[in-house]
PDB file of C-alpha atoms and ligand atoms in Angstrom:
ATOM      1  CA  UNK A   1     -48.496   7.086 -22.879  1.00 96.00           C
ATOM      2  CA  UNK A   2     -47.060   3.584 -22.551  1.00 98.00           C
ATOM      3  CA  UNK A   3     -43.446   3.271 -21.538  1.00 98.00           C
ATOM      4  CA  UNK A   4     -40.965   0.579 -20.612  1.00 98.00           C
ATOM      5  CA  UNK A   5     -37.916   1.065 -18.393  1.00 98.00           C
ATOM      6  CA  UNK A   6     -35.109  -1.448 -18.645  1.00 96.00           C
ATOM      7  CA  UNK A   7     -31.644  -1.488 -17.211  1.00 94.00           C
ATOM      8  CA  UNK A   8     -29.492  -3.627 -14.976  1.00 91.00           C
ATOM      9  CA  UNK A   9     -30.041  -3.641 -11.247  1.00 87.00           C
ATOM     10  CA  UNK A  10     -28.355  -0.578  -9.792  1.00 89.00           C
ATOM     11  CA  UNK A  11     -28.763   1.570 -12.894  1.00 93.00           C
ATOM     12  CA  UNK A  12     -31.305   3.794 -11.145  1.00 93.00           C
ATOM     13  CA  UNK A  13     -34.038   2.611 -13.503  1.00 94.00           C
ATOM     14  CA  UNK A  14     -36.749   2.424 -10.831  1.00 95.00           C
ATOM     15  CA  UNK A  15     -35.866   5.856  -9.462  1.00 95.00           C
ATOM     16  CA  UNK A  16     -36.187   7.329 -12.948  1.00 97.00           C
ATOM     17  CA  UNK A  17     -39.315   5.308 -13.640  1.00 97.00           C
ATOM     18  CA  UNK A  18     -40.900   6.791 -10.514  1.00 98.00           C
ATOM     19  CA  UNK A  19     -40.060  10.348 -11.565  1.00 98.00           C
ATOM     20  CA  UNK A  20     -41.349   9.890 -15.121  1.00 97.00           C
ATOM     21  CA  UNK A  21     -44.532   8.127 -13.983  1.00 98.00           C
ATOM     22  CA  UNK A  22     -45.483  10.902 -11.580  1.00 97.00           C
ATOM     23  CA  UNK A  23     -44.599  13.668 -14.059  1.00 96.00           C
ATOM     24  CA  UNK A  24     -46.886  12.070 -16.634  1.00 96.00           C
ATOM     25  CA  UNK A  25     -49.596  10.898 -14.290  1.00 96.00           C
ATOM     26  CA  UNK A  26     -49.317   7.237 -15.172  1.00 97.00           C
ATOM     27  CA  UNK A  27     -48.812   4.298 -12.780  1.00 98.00           C
ATOM     28  CA  UNK A  28     -45.330   2.876 -12.310  1.00 98.00           C
ATOM     29  CA  UNK A  29     -45.730  -0.867 -12.540  1.00 98.00           C
ATOM     30  CA  UNK A  30     -42.704  -2.184 -10.717  1.00 97.00           C
ATOM     31  CA  UNK A  31     -42.486  -5.879 -11.482  1.00 97.00           C
ATOM     32  CA  UNK A  32     -39.954  -6.640  -8.738  1.00 94.00           C
ATOM     33  CA  UNK A  33     -42.234  -5.038  -6.151  1.00 95.00           C
ATOM     34  CA  UNK A  34     -45.326  -6.861  -7.409  1.00 97.00           C
ATOM     35  CA  UNK A  35     -43.418 -10.126  -7.042  1.00 97.00           C
ATOM     36  CA  UNK A  36     -42.045  -9.206  -3.622  1.00 96.00           C
ATOM     37  CA  UNK A  37     -45.654  -8.564  -2.548  1.00 96.00           C
ATOM     38  CA  UNK A  38     -46.723 -11.873  -4.035  1.00 96.00           C
ATOM     39  CA  UNK A  39     -43.995 -13.626  -2.052  1.00 97.00           C
ATOM     40  CA  UNK A  40     -45.735 -12.570   1.173  1.00 97.00           C
ATOM     41  CA  UNK A  41     -48.841 -14.612   0.393  1.00 95.00           C
ATOM     42  CA  UNK A  42     -49.241 -18.096   1.783  1.00 93.00           C
ATOM     43  CA  UNK A  43     -49.932 -20.405  -1.152  1.00 93.00           C
ATOM     44  CA  UNK A  44     -47.547 -22.692  -3.016  1.00 93.00           C
ATOM     45  CA  UNK A  45     -46.937 -20.151  -5.730  1.00 94.00           C
ATOM     46  CA  UNK A  46     -45.741 -17.654  -3.115  1.00 96.00           C
ATOM     47  CA  UNK A  47     -43.199 -20.183  -1.891  1.00 96.00           C
ATOM     48  CA  UNK A  48     -41.875 -20.599  -5.429  1.00 97.00           C
ATOM     49  CA  UNK A  49     -41.654 -16.820  -5.846  1.00 97.00           C
ATOM     50  CA  UNK A  50     -39.767 -16.530  -2.534  1.00 97.00           C
ATOM     51  CA  UNK A  51     -37.251 -19.133  -3.707  1.00 96.00           C
ATOM     52  CA  UNK A  52     -36.624 -17.324  -7.001  1.00 96.00           C
ATOM     53  CA  UNK A  53     -36.263 -13.936  -5.330  1.00 94.00           C
ATOM     54  CA  UNK A  54     -33.825 -15.210  -2.743  1.00 92.00           C
ATOM     55  CA  UNK A  55     -31.701 -16.939  -5.386  1.00 91.00           C
ATOM     56  CA  UNK A  56     -31.766 -13.927  -7.720  1.00 89.00           C
ATOM     57  CA  UNK A  57     -33.456 -15.962 -10.453  1.00 94.00           C
ATOM     58  CA  UNK A  58     -36.310 -14.847 -12.664  1.00 96.00           C
ATOM     59  CA  UNK A  59     -39.724 -15.834 -11.367  1.00 98.00           C
ATOM     60  CA  UNK A  60     -41.393 -18.276 -13.841  1.00 98.00           C
ATOM     61  CA  UNK A  61     -43.007 -16.483 -16.770  1.00 98.00           C
ATOM     62  CA  UNK A  62     -46.547 -17.731 -16.201  1.00 97.00           C
ATOM     63  CA  UNK A  63     -46.593 -16.266 -12.677  1.00 97.00           C
ATOM     64  CA  UNK A  64     -44.997 -12.979 -13.736  1.00 98.00           C
ATOM     65  CA  UNK A  65     -47.176 -12.534 -16.821  1.00 98.00           C
ATOM     66  CA  UNK A  66     -50.381 -13.349 -14.886  1.00 97.00           C
ATOM     67  CA  UNK A  67     -49.460 -10.886 -12.154  1.00 97.00           C
ATOM     68  CA  UNK A  68     -48.844  -8.202 -14.765  1.00 97.00           C
ATOM     69  CA  UNK A  69     -52.086  -8.923 -16.638  1.00 97.00           C
ATOM     70  CA  UNK A  70     -54.026  -8.568 -13.382  1.00 96.00           C
ATOM     71  CA  UNK A  71     -52.322  -5.272 -12.638  1.00 97.00           C
ATOM     72  CA  UNK A  72     -52.979  -3.892 -16.130  1.00 97.00           C
ATOM     73  CA  UNK A  73     -56.713  -4.546 -15.739  1.00 97.00           C
ATOM     74  CA  UNK A  74     -56.971  -1.945 -13.001  1.00 97.00           C
ATOM     75  CA  UNK A  75     -58.602   1.317 -14.096  1.00 97.00           C
ATOM     76  CA  UNK A  76     -55.550   3.494 -13.399  1.00 97.00           C
ATOM     77  CA  UNK A  77     -53.846   1.911 -16.449  1.00 97.00           C
ATOM     78  CA  UNK A  78     -56.441   3.189 -18.894  1.00 94.00           C
ATOM     79  CA  UNK A  79     -54.490   6.282 -19.885  1.00 90.00           C
ATOM     80  CA  UNK A  80     -51.178   4.529 -20.040  1.00 97.00           C
ATOM     81  CA  UNK A  81     -48.585   3.025 -17.748  1.00 98.00           C
ATOM     82  CA  UNK A  82     -44.920   2.554 -17.201  1.00 98.00           C
ATOM     83  CA  UNK A  83     -43.519  -0.973 -17.018  1.00 98.00           C
ATOM     84  CA  UNK A  84     -40.494  -1.076 -14.734  1.00 97.00           C
ATOM     85  CA  UNK A  85     -38.537  -4.314 -15.046  1.00 95.00           C
ATOM     86  CA  UNK A  86     -40.728  -6.055 -17.607  1.00 98.00           C
ATOM     87  CA  UNK A  87     -40.110  -7.686 -20.073  1.00 98.00           C
ATOM     88  CA  UNK A  88     -36.983  -9.515 -18.950  1.00 97.00           C
ATOM     89  CA  UNK A  89     -36.932 -12.332 -21.509  1.00 98.00           C
ATOM     90  CA  UNK A  90     -38.307 -13.343 -24.930  1.00 98.00           C
ATOM     91  CA  UNK A  91     -41.496 -14.947 -23.676  1.00 98.00           C
ATOM     92  CA  UNK A  92     -42.366 -11.886 -21.612  1.00 98.00           C
ATOM     93  CA  UNK A  93     -41.702  -9.701 -24.637  1.00 98.00           C
ATOM     94  CA  UNK A  94     -44.209 -11.778 -26.572  1.00 97.00           C
ATOM     95  CA  UNK A  95     -46.807 -11.233 -23.839  1.00 97.00           C
ATOM     96  CA  UNK A  96     -46.934  -7.473 -24.469  1.00 97.00           C
ATOM     97  CA  UNK A  97     -49.981  -6.791 -26.598  1.00 94.00           C
ATOM     98  CA  UNK A  98     -50.201  -2.988 -26.363  1.00 96.00           C
ATOM     99  CA  UNK A  99     -48.332  -0.576 -28.575  1.00 96.00           C
ATOM    100  CA  UNK A 100     -45.423   0.797 -26.547  1.00 98.00           C
ATOM    101  CA  UNK A 101     -44.429   4.420 -27.239  1.00 98.00           C
ATOM    102  CA  UNK A 102     -40.886   4.434 -25.881  1.00 98.00           C
ATOM    103  CA  UNK A 103     -38.432   2.097 -24.181  1.00 98.00           C
ATOM    104  CA  UNK A 104     -35.806   3.714 -21.955  1.00 98.00           C
ATOM    105  CA  UNK A 105     -32.634   1.789 -21.386  1.00 97.00           C
ATOM    106  CA  UNK A 106     -30.668   3.074 -18.416  1.00 97.00           C
ATOM    107  CA  UNK A 107     -27.136   1.914 -19.074  1.00 96.00           C
ATOM    108  CA  UNK A 108     -24.415   1.348 -16.497  1.00 95.00           C
ATOM    109  CA  UNK A 109     -21.241  -0.814 -16.278  1.00 94.00           C
ATOM    110  CA  UNK A 110     -21.474  -3.927 -14.067  1.00 91.00           C
ATOM    111  CA  UNK A 111     -18.764  -2.738 -11.641  1.00 90.00           C
ATOM    112  CA  UNK A 112     -20.695   0.440 -10.901  1.00 92.00           C
ATOM    113  CA  UNK A 113     -23.941  -1.489 -10.500  1.00 89.00           C
ATOM    114  CA  UNK A 114     -22.351  -3.923  -8.038  1.00 87.00           C
ATOM    115  CA  UNK A 115     -20.753  -1.119  -6.042  1.00 87.00           C
ATOM    116  CA  UNK A 116     -24.027   0.788  -5.771  1.00 86.00           C
ATOM    117  CA  UNK A 117     -26.111  -2.240  -4.872  1.00 84.00           C
ATOM    118  CA  UNK A 118     -23.877  -3.692  -2.196  1.00 83.00           C
ATOM    119  CA  UNK A 119     -24.385  -0.322  -0.458  1.00 82.00           C
ATOM    120  CA  UNK A 120     -28.178  -0.557  -0.782  1.00 75.00           C
ATOM    121  CA  UNK A 121     -28.283  -3.697   1.376  1.00 70.00           C
ATOM    122  CA  UNK A 122     -31.598  -5.276   0.322  1.00 73.00           C
ATOM    123  CA  UNK A 123     -31.555  -8.978   1.295  1.00 73.00           C
ATOM    124  CA  UNK A 124     -31.225 -10.113  -2.349  1.00 74.00           C
ATOM    125  CA  UNK A 125     -28.310  -7.699  -2.853  1.00 74.00           C
ATOM    126  CA  UNK A 126     -25.398  -9.882  -1.732  1.00 81.00           C
ATOM    127  CA  UNK A 127     -22.484  -9.941  -4.159  1.00 83.00           C
ATOM    128  CA  UNK A 128     -23.030 -13.505  -5.367  1.00 85.00           C
ATOM    129  CA  UNK A 129     -26.739 -13.005  -6.016  1.00 86.00           C
ATOM    130  CA  UNK A 130     -26.096  -9.664  -7.705  1.00 86.00           C
ATOM    131  CA  UNK A 131     -23.623 -11.286 -10.066  1.00 88.00           C
ATOM    132  CA  UNK A 132     -26.217 -13.904 -10.946  1.00 89.00           C
ATOM    133  CA  UNK A 133     -28.878 -11.232 -11.550  1.00 89.00           C
ATOM    134  CA  UNK A 134     -26.504  -9.264 -13.783  1.00 92.00           C
ATOM    135  CA  UNK A 135     -25.652 -12.405 -15.715  1.00 93.00           C
ATOM    136  CA  UNK A 136     -29.354 -13.119 -16.293  1.00 94.00           C
ATOM    137  CA  UNK A 137     -29.750  -9.512 -17.321  1.00 94.00           C
ATOM    138  CA  UNK A 138     -26.997  -9.718 -19.942  1.00 94.00           C
ATOM    139  CA  UNK A 139     -28.095 -13.127 -21.260  1.00 96.00           C
ATOM    140  CA  UNK A 140     -31.855 -12.753 -21.319  1.00 96.00           C
ATOM    141  CA  UNK A 141     -32.886  -9.110 -21.058  1.00 95.00           C
ATOM    142  CA  UNK A 142     -30.246  -7.203 -23.023  1.00 95.00           C
ATOM    143  CA  UNK A 143     -30.988  -9.119 -26.252  1.00 96.00           C
ATOM    144  CA  UNK A 144     -34.526  -7.661 -26.185  1.00 97.00           C
ATOM    145  CA  UNK A 145     -33.146  -4.189 -26.782  1.00 97.00           C
ATOM    146  CA  UNK A 146     -32.484  -4.878 -30.461  1.00 97.00           C
ATOM    147  CA  UNK A 147     -36.188  -5.585 -30.964  1.00 97.00           C
ATOM    148  CA  UNK A 148     -37.148  -2.177 -29.576  1.00 98.00           C
ATOM    149  CA  UNK A 149     -34.338  -0.569 -31.535  1.00 98.00           C
ATOM    150  CA  UNK A 150     -35.668  -1.993 -34.778  1.00 98.00           C
ATOM    151  CA  UNK A 151     -39.071  -0.497 -33.949  1.00 97.00           C
ATOM    152  CA  UNK A 152     -37.368   2.885 -33.541  1.00 97.00           C
ATOM    153  CA  UNK A 153     -38.603   3.353 -29.969  1.00 97.00           C
ATOM    154  CA  UNK A 154     -35.428   2.643 -27.988  1.00 98.00           C
ATOM    155  CA  UNK A 155     -33.892   5.530 -26.017  1.00 97.00           C
ATOM    156  CA  UNK A 156     -30.589   4.918 -24.286  1.00 97.00           C
ATOM    157  CA  UNK A 157     -29.573   7.091 -21.322  1.00 97.00           C
ATOM    158  CA  UNK A 158     -26.400   7.123 -19.251  1.00 97.00           C
ATOM    159  CA  UNK A 159     -27.176   5.836 -15.750  1.00 96.00           C
ATOM    160  CA  UNK A 160     -23.853   7.169 -14.450  1.00 95.00           C
ATOM    161  CA  UNK A 161     -25.048  10.766 -14.638  1.00 96.00           C
ATOM    162  CA  UNK A 162     -26.811  12.293 -11.632  1.00 95.00           C
ATOM    163  CA  UNK A 163     -30.462  11.500 -10.939  1.00 96.00           C
ATOM    164  CA  UNK A 164     -31.397  15.049 -12.004  1.00 97.00           C
ATOM    165  CA  UNK A 165     -29.393  14.873 -15.246  1.00 97.00           C
ATOM    166  CA  UNK A 166     -30.894  11.548 -16.244  1.00 97.00           C
ATOM    167  CA  UNK A 167     -34.400  12.758 -15.390  1.00 97.00           C
ATOM    168  CA  UNK A 168     -33.909  15.906 -17.507  1.00 97.00           C
ATOM    169  CA  UNK A 169     -32.667  13.904 -20.450  1.00 97.00           C
ATOM    170  CA  UNK A 170     -35.625  11.529 -20.324  1.00 97.00           C
ATOM    171  CA  UNK A 171     -38.054  14.441 -20.050  1.00 96.00           C
ATOM    172  CA  UNK A 172     -36.483  16.037 -23.107  1.00 96.00           C
ATOM    173  CA  UNK A 173     -36.826  12.833 -25.123  1.00 96.00           C
ATOM    174  CA  UNK A 174     -40.466  12.486 -24.146  1.00 96.00           C
ATOM    175  CA  UNK A 175     -41.399  15.963 -25.366  1.00 93.00           C
ATOM    176  CA  UNK A 176     -43.099  14.786 -28.526  1.00 87.00           C
ATOM    177  CA  UNK A 177     -44.720  11.695 -27.088  1.00 89.00           C
ATOM    178  CA  UNK A 178     -48.388  11.947 -26.194  1.00 76.00           C
TER     179      UNK A 178
HETATM  180  P1  AMP B   1     -35.906  -5.829  -9.350  1.00 66.29           P
HETATM  181  O1  AMP B   1     -36.556  -5.167  -8.179  1.00 66.29           O
HETATM  182  O2  AMP B   1     -36.401  -5.315 -10.656  1.00 66.29           O
HETATM  183  O3  AMP B   1     -34.411  -5.819  -9.252  1.00 66.29           O
HETATM  184  O4  AMP B   1     -36.340  -7.374  -9.278  1.00 66.29           O
HETATM  185  C1  AMP B   1     -36.063  -8.155  -8.134  1.00 66.29           C
HETATM  186  C2  AMP B   1     -36.306  -9.620  -8.437  1.00 66.29           C
HETATM  187  O5  AMP B   1     -37.685  -9.815  -8.805  1.00 66.29           O
HETATM  188  C3  AMP B   1     -35.510 -10.205  -9.590  1.00 66.29           C
HETATM  189  O6  AMP B   1     -34.224 -10.625  -9.180  1.00 66.29           O
HETATM  190  C4  AMP B   1     -36.391 -11.382 -10.006  1.00 66.29           C
HETATM  191  O7  AMP B   1     -36.217 -12.465  -9.103  1.00 66.29           O
HETATM  192  C5  AMP B   1     -37.785 -10.821  -9.804  1.00 66.29           C
HETATM  193  N1  AMP B   1     -38.313 -10.192 -11.044  1.00 66.29           N
HETATM  194  C6  AMP B   1     -38.499  -8.853 -11.269  1.00 66.29           C
HETATM  195  N2  AMP B   1     -38.991  -8.629 -12.494  1.00 66.29           N
HETATM  196  C7  AMP B   1     -39.140  -9.849 -13.069  1.00 66.29           C
HETATM  197  C8  AMP B   1     -39.602 -10.301 -14.346  1.00 66.29           C
HETATM  198  N3  AMP B   1     -40.008  -9.436 -15.306  1.00 66.29           N
HETATM  199  N4  AMP B   1     -39.614 -11.637 -14.563  1.00 66.29           N
HETATM  200  C9  AMP B   1     -39.226 -12.526 -13.631  1.00 66.29           C
HETATM  201  N5  AMP B   1     -38.752 -12.168 -12.420  1.00 66.29           N
HETATM  202  C10 AMP B   1     -38.710 -10.850 -12.136  1.00 66.29           C
END
């Protein structure tokens, strides 16, 4: 089973992605976390990644796509995987070569996202940076949804419901997916 989880920051997408991945025994490939790990290295690329993360900007595509390709080569991805936070723009969309079974879009209004995230307190969660990340989300990531919709694989869920409700709904919609 190959799945994608998209949604603005604060929608609960990674929480849901974690639940679905463990229920289906597939790895959750959390792009933000892979890049945060990369930022801890000591080469020039790591410095660039650190700058992007701290400004709330997307990390350059070649770095992100390479990091994902490396991750997908690992043996735990053989029976499927869940991409959490990838693709976030057109070029990344074009880098996906596998057939994706379903794309879950966890939807939430910006005000709710900002309120939730300022409570979370991660260092890239200040109000200004969050606004920038939401803007990038609306401009670059949201337009990708129509592509998945036209393939008939887009599933939209309401991120304002409780964690349990959203998880149940996703489980229901995955019933007929192998
Ligand atoms: P997230 O944990 O998904 O909110 O991502 C945190 C940060 O990681 C983002 O603000 C970006 O700087 C970076 N990031 C995550 N996913 C991607 C991606 N697919 N492409 C580029 N940058 C990304």
